Amino acid sequence: VLSAARGQKIALPMSSTPKPHSILLQSLKQFPYNWSAWMDLAEYAINDRAAEIELEEDDSPLHLLSNNFMYHFFCAHLQSLHQDHNTSLSIYETWMDPSMFGGSPFL
């Protein structure tokens, strides 16, 4: 709100700045193999509990990426940041199954 010369107040439209995690999610929808964006999203979620809760909701755009293996690596990474190593390890072990990725020795 600005004061005008005649004492009237002028209301300016509030610019809605998108939240960082929504920008990262937009990027990940377009480029799901961008591990740097996944890492930034994890760091943001760890540092902002409200954002993490929003990401965990069933209607979160993050769940649209759940059919991509990068989403599962992200979940495992996030669990390790929470020091829930058993859950993290079980996610990683699921992807070590030889039927996944053709049994690649690099995973």
Short mmCIF file of N, CA and C in Angstrom, two decimals, residues 15-87:
data_model
loop_
_atom_site.label_atom_id
_atom_site.label_comp_id
_atom_site.label_asym_id
_atom_site.label_seq_id
_atom_site.Cartn_x
_atom_site.Cartn_y
_atom_site.Cartn_z
N SER A 15 2.50 -9.54 -5.33
CA SER A 15 3.09 -10.51 -6.26
C SER A 15 3.25 -11.82 -5.50
N SER A 16 2.78 -12.85 -6.10
CA SER A 16 2.88 -14.15 -5.45
C SER A 16 4.16 -14.83 -5.93
N THR A 17 5.13 -14.81 -5.07
CA THR A 17 6.40 -15.46 -5.38
C THR A 17 6.25 -16.95 -5.12
N PRO A 18 6.55 -17.77 -6.12
CA PRO A 18 6.41 -19.22 -5.91
C PRO A 18 7.41 -19.72 -4.87
N LYS A 19 7.03 -20.74 -4.17
CA LYS A 19 7.90 -21.35 -3.18
C LYS A 19 9.01 -22.13 -3.89
N PRO A 20 10.19 -22.18 -3.29
CA PRO A 20 11.31 -22.88 -3.95
C PRO A 20 10.98 -24.32 -4.32
N HIS A 21 10.27 -25.04 -3.45
CA HIS A 21 10.03 -26.45 -3.77
C HIS A 21 9.07 -26.59 -4.95
N SER A 22 8.18 -25.62 -5.17
CA SER A 22 7.30 -25.73 -6.34
C SER A 22 8.08 -25.49 -7.63
N ILE A 23 9.08 -24.61 -7.59
CA ILE A 23 9.93 -24.39 -8.76
C ILE A 23 10.76 -25.64 -9.05
N LEU A 24 11.30 -26.25 -8.00
CA LEU A 24 12.07 -27.48 -8.18
C LEU A 24 11.20 -28.60 -8.74
N LEU A 25 9.96 -28.69 -8.27
CA LEU A 25 9.05 -29.72 -8.79
C LEU A 25 8.74 -29.50 -10.26
N GLN A 26 8.57 -28.24 -10.66
CA GLN A 26 8.34 -27.95 -12.08
C GLN A 26 9.54 -28.41 -12.91
N SER A 27 10.73 -28.14 -12.40
CA SER A 27 11.93 -28.57 -13.10
C SER A 27 12.00 -30.09 -13.20
N LEU A 28 11.68 -30.76 -12.10
CA LEU A 28 11.76 -32.23 -12.08
C LEU A 28 10.71 -32.87 -12.98
N LYS A 29 9.57 -32.23 -13.14
CA LYS A 29 8.56 -32.78 -14.07
C LYS A 29 9.10 -32.77 -15.50
N GLN A 30 9.89 -31.73 -15.83
CA GLN A 30 10.44 -31.64 -17.18
C GLN A 30 11.71 -32.47 -17.33
N PHE A 31 12.52 -32.53 -16.27
CA PHE A 31 13.81 -33.22 -16.33
C PHE A 31 13.97 -34.10 -15.10
N PRO A 32 13.28 -35.24 -15.05
CA PRO A 32 13.30 -36.07 -13.84
C PRO A 32 14.66 -36.70 -13.52
N TYR A 33 15.61 -36.65 -14.44
CA TYR A 33 16.91 -37.26 -14.18
C TYR A 33 17.93 -36.22 -13.66
N ASN A 34 17.47 -35.04 -13.32
CA ASN A 34 18.33 -33.99 -12.80
C ASN A 34 18.55 -34.21 -11.30
N TRP A 35 19.57 -34.97 -10.96
CA TRP A 35 19.82 -35.32 -9.56
C TRP A 35 20.08 -34.08 -8.70
N SER A 36 20.67 -33.06 -9.27
CA SER A 36 20.93 -31.83 -8.51
C SER A 36 19.63 -31.21 -8.03
N ALA A 37 18.60 -31.24 -8.85
CA ALA A 37 17.30 -30.69 -8.43
C ALA A 37 16.69 -31.55 -7.33
N TRP A 38 16.86 -32.86 -7.42
CA TRP A 38 16.37 -33.75 -6.35
C TRP A 38 17.10 -33.44 -5.04
N MET A 39 18.42 -33.24 -5.12
CA MET A 39 19.20 -32.93 -3.92
C MET A 39 18.79 -31.59 -3.31
N ASP A 40 18.55 -30.60 -4.16
CA ASP A 40 18.10 -29.29 -3.66
C ASP A 40 16.73 -29.41 -3.01
N LEU A 41 15.87 -30.22 -3.60
CA LEU A 41 14.54 -30.43 -3.02
C LEU A 41 14.64 -31.10 -1.65
N ALA A 42 15.53 -32.08 -1.54
CA ALA A 42 15.72 -32.76 -0.25
C ALA A 42 16.25 -31.78 0.80
N GLU A 43 17.22 -30.97 0.42
CA GLU A 43 17.78 -30.00 1.36
C GLU A 43 16.72 -29.00 1.81
N TYR A 44 15.92 -28.54 0.86
CA TYR A 44 14.85 -27.60 1.21
C TYR A 44 13.84 -28.26 2.14
N ALA A 45 13.48 -29.49 1.85
CA ALA A 45 12.50 -30.20 2.68
C ALA A 45 13.01 -30.42 4.09
N ILE A 46 14.29 -30.75 4.22
CA ILE A 46 14.88 -30.98 5.54
C ILE A 46 14.89 -29.69 6.36
N ASN A 47 15.13 -28.57 5.69
CA ASN A 47 15.24 -27.29 6.39
C ASN A 47 13.91 -26.58 6.61
N ASP A 48 12.86 -27.05 5.94
CA ASP A 48 11.54 -26.41 6.07
C ASP A 48 10.49 -27.52 6.26
N ARG A 49 10.15 -27.78 7.50
CA ARG A 49 9.23 -28.88 7.83
C ARG A 49 7.88 -28.70 7.15
N ALA A 50 7.40 -27.47 7.04
CA ALA A 50 6.10 -27.23 6.38
C ALA A 50 6.16 -27.65 4.91
N ALA A 51 7.28 -27.38 4.26
CA ALA A 51 7.44 -27.79 2.86
C ALA A 51 7.49 -29.31 2.75
N GLU A 52 8.17 -29.95 3.69
CA GLU A 52 8.25 -31.41 3.66
C GLU A 52 6.87 -32.04 3.84
N ILE A 53 6.09 -31.49 4.75
CA ILE A 53 4.73 -32.00 4.96
C ILE A 53 3.90 -31.81 3.69
N GLU A 54 4.06 -30.67 3.04
CA GLU A 54 3.33 -30.41 1.79
C GLU A 54 3.74 -31.40 0.70
N LEU A 55 5.03 -31.75 0.64
CA LEU A 55 5.52 -32.71 -0.35
C LEU A 55 4.99 -34.12 -0.08
N GLU A 56 4.73 -34.43 1.20
CA GLU A 56 4.27 -35.77 1.56
C GLU A 56 2.77 -35.97 1.34
N GLU A 57 2.03 -34.89 1.12
CA GLU A 57 0.59 -35.02 0.94
C GLU A 57 0.27 -35.81 -0.33
N ASP A 58 -0.86 -36.51 -0.28
CA ASP A 58 -1.24 -37.37 -1.40
C ASP A 58 -1.43 -36.62 -2.71
N ASP A 59 -1.87 -35.37 -2.64
CA ASP A 59 -2.12 -34.61 -3.87
C ASP A 59 -0.92 -33.77 -4.29
N SER A 60 0.23 -34.03 -3.68
CA SER A 60 1.45 -33.29 -4.03
C SER A 60 1.89 -33.63 -5.45
N PRO A 61 2.37 -32.64 -6.19
CA PRO A 61 2.89 -32.91 -7.54
C PRO A 61 4.07 -33.89 -7.53
N LEU A 62 4.71 -34.03 -6.38
CA LEU A 62 5.83 -34.96 -6.27
C LEU A 62 5.39 -36.39 -6.59
N HIS A 63 4.17 -36.74 -6.23
CA HIS A 63 3.69 -38.10 -6.45
C HIS A 63 3.47 -38.41 -7.93
N LEU A 64 3.40 -37.38 -8.76
CA LEU A 64 3.32 -37.62 -10.21
C LEU A 64 4.61 -38.23 -10.74
N LEU A 65 5.69 -38.08 -9.98
CA LEU A 65 6.98 -38.61 -10.39
C LEU A 65 7.28 -39.97 -9.79
N SER A 66 6.33 -40.53 -9.07
CA SER A 66 6.58 -41.78 -8.33
C SER A 66 6.82 -42.99 -9.22
N ASN A 67 6.53 -42.89 -10.51
CA ASN A 67 6.81 -44.02 -11.40
C ASN A 67 8.23 -43.96 -11.96
N ASN A 68 9.00 -42.95 -11.55
CA ASN A 68 10.38 -42.81 -12.00
C ASN A 68 11.32 -43.29 -10.89
N PHE A 69 12.35 -44.05 -11.26
CA PHE A 69 13.26 -44.57 -10.24
C PHE A 69 13.97 -43.46 -9.48
N MET A 70 14.13 -42.28 -10.08
CA MET A 70 14.79 -41.17 -9.39
C MET A 70 13.98 -40.73 -8.16
N TYR A 71 12.68 -40.82 -8.25
CA TYR A 71 11.82 -40.50 -7.11
C TYR A 71 12.15 -41.41 -5.93
N HIS A 72 12.36 -42.69 -6.20
CA HIS A 72 12.65 -43.65 -5.14
C HIS A 72 14.04 -43.43 -4.55
N PHE A 73 15.00 -43.08 -5.40
CA PHE A 73 16.33 -42.73 -4.88
C PHE A 73 16.24 -41.48 -4.01
N PHE A 74 15.41 -40.52 -4.42
CA PHE A 74 15.19 -39.31 -3.63
C PHE A 74 14.60 -39.66 -2.27
N CYS A 75 13.59 -40.54 -2.27
CA CYS A 75 12.97 -40.94 -1.00
C CYS A 75 13.98 -41.62 -0.09
N ALA A 76 14.82 -42.47 -0.66
CA ALA A 76 15.85 -43.14 0.15
C ALA A 76 16.84 -42.12 0.70
N HIS A 77 17.23 -41.17 -0.12
CA HIS A 77 18.15 -40.13 0.32
C HIS A 77 17.53 -39.30 1.44
N LEU A 78 16.27 -38.94 1.28
CA LEU A 78 15.58 -38.14 2.30
C LEU A 78 15.48 -38.92 3.61
N GLN A 79 15.21 -40.21 3.52
CA GLN A 79 15.15 -41.03 4.74
C GLN A 79 16.52 -41.09 5.43
N SER A 80 17.59 -41.15 4.64
CA SER A 80 18.92 -41.17 5.26
C SER A 80 19.23 -39.83 5.91
N LEU A 81 18.74 -38.73 5.35
CA LEU A 81 18.93 -37.43 5.99
C LEU A 81 18.18 -37.35 7.32
N HIS A 82 17.08 -38.07 7.41
CA HIS A 82 16.32 -38.16 8.66
C HIS A 82 16.91 -39.22 9.59
N GLN A 83 17.98 -39.83 9.16
CA GLN A 83 18.67 -40.90 9.90
C GLN A 83 17.78 -42.12 10.09
N ASP A 84 16.88 -42.35 9.16
CA ASP A 84 16.07 -43.56 9.14
C ASP A 84 16.75 -44.51 8.15
N HIS A 85 17.88 -45.03 8.56
CA HIS A 85 18.72 -45.80 7.66
C HIS A 85 18.12 -47.14 7.24
N ASN A 86 17.31 -47.74 8.10
CA ASN A 86 16.68 -49.02 7.72
C ASN A 86 15.73 -48.84 6.56
N THR A 87 14.92 -47.79 6.61
CA THR A 87 13.99 -47.52 5.51
C THR A 87 14.76 -47.17 4.24
#
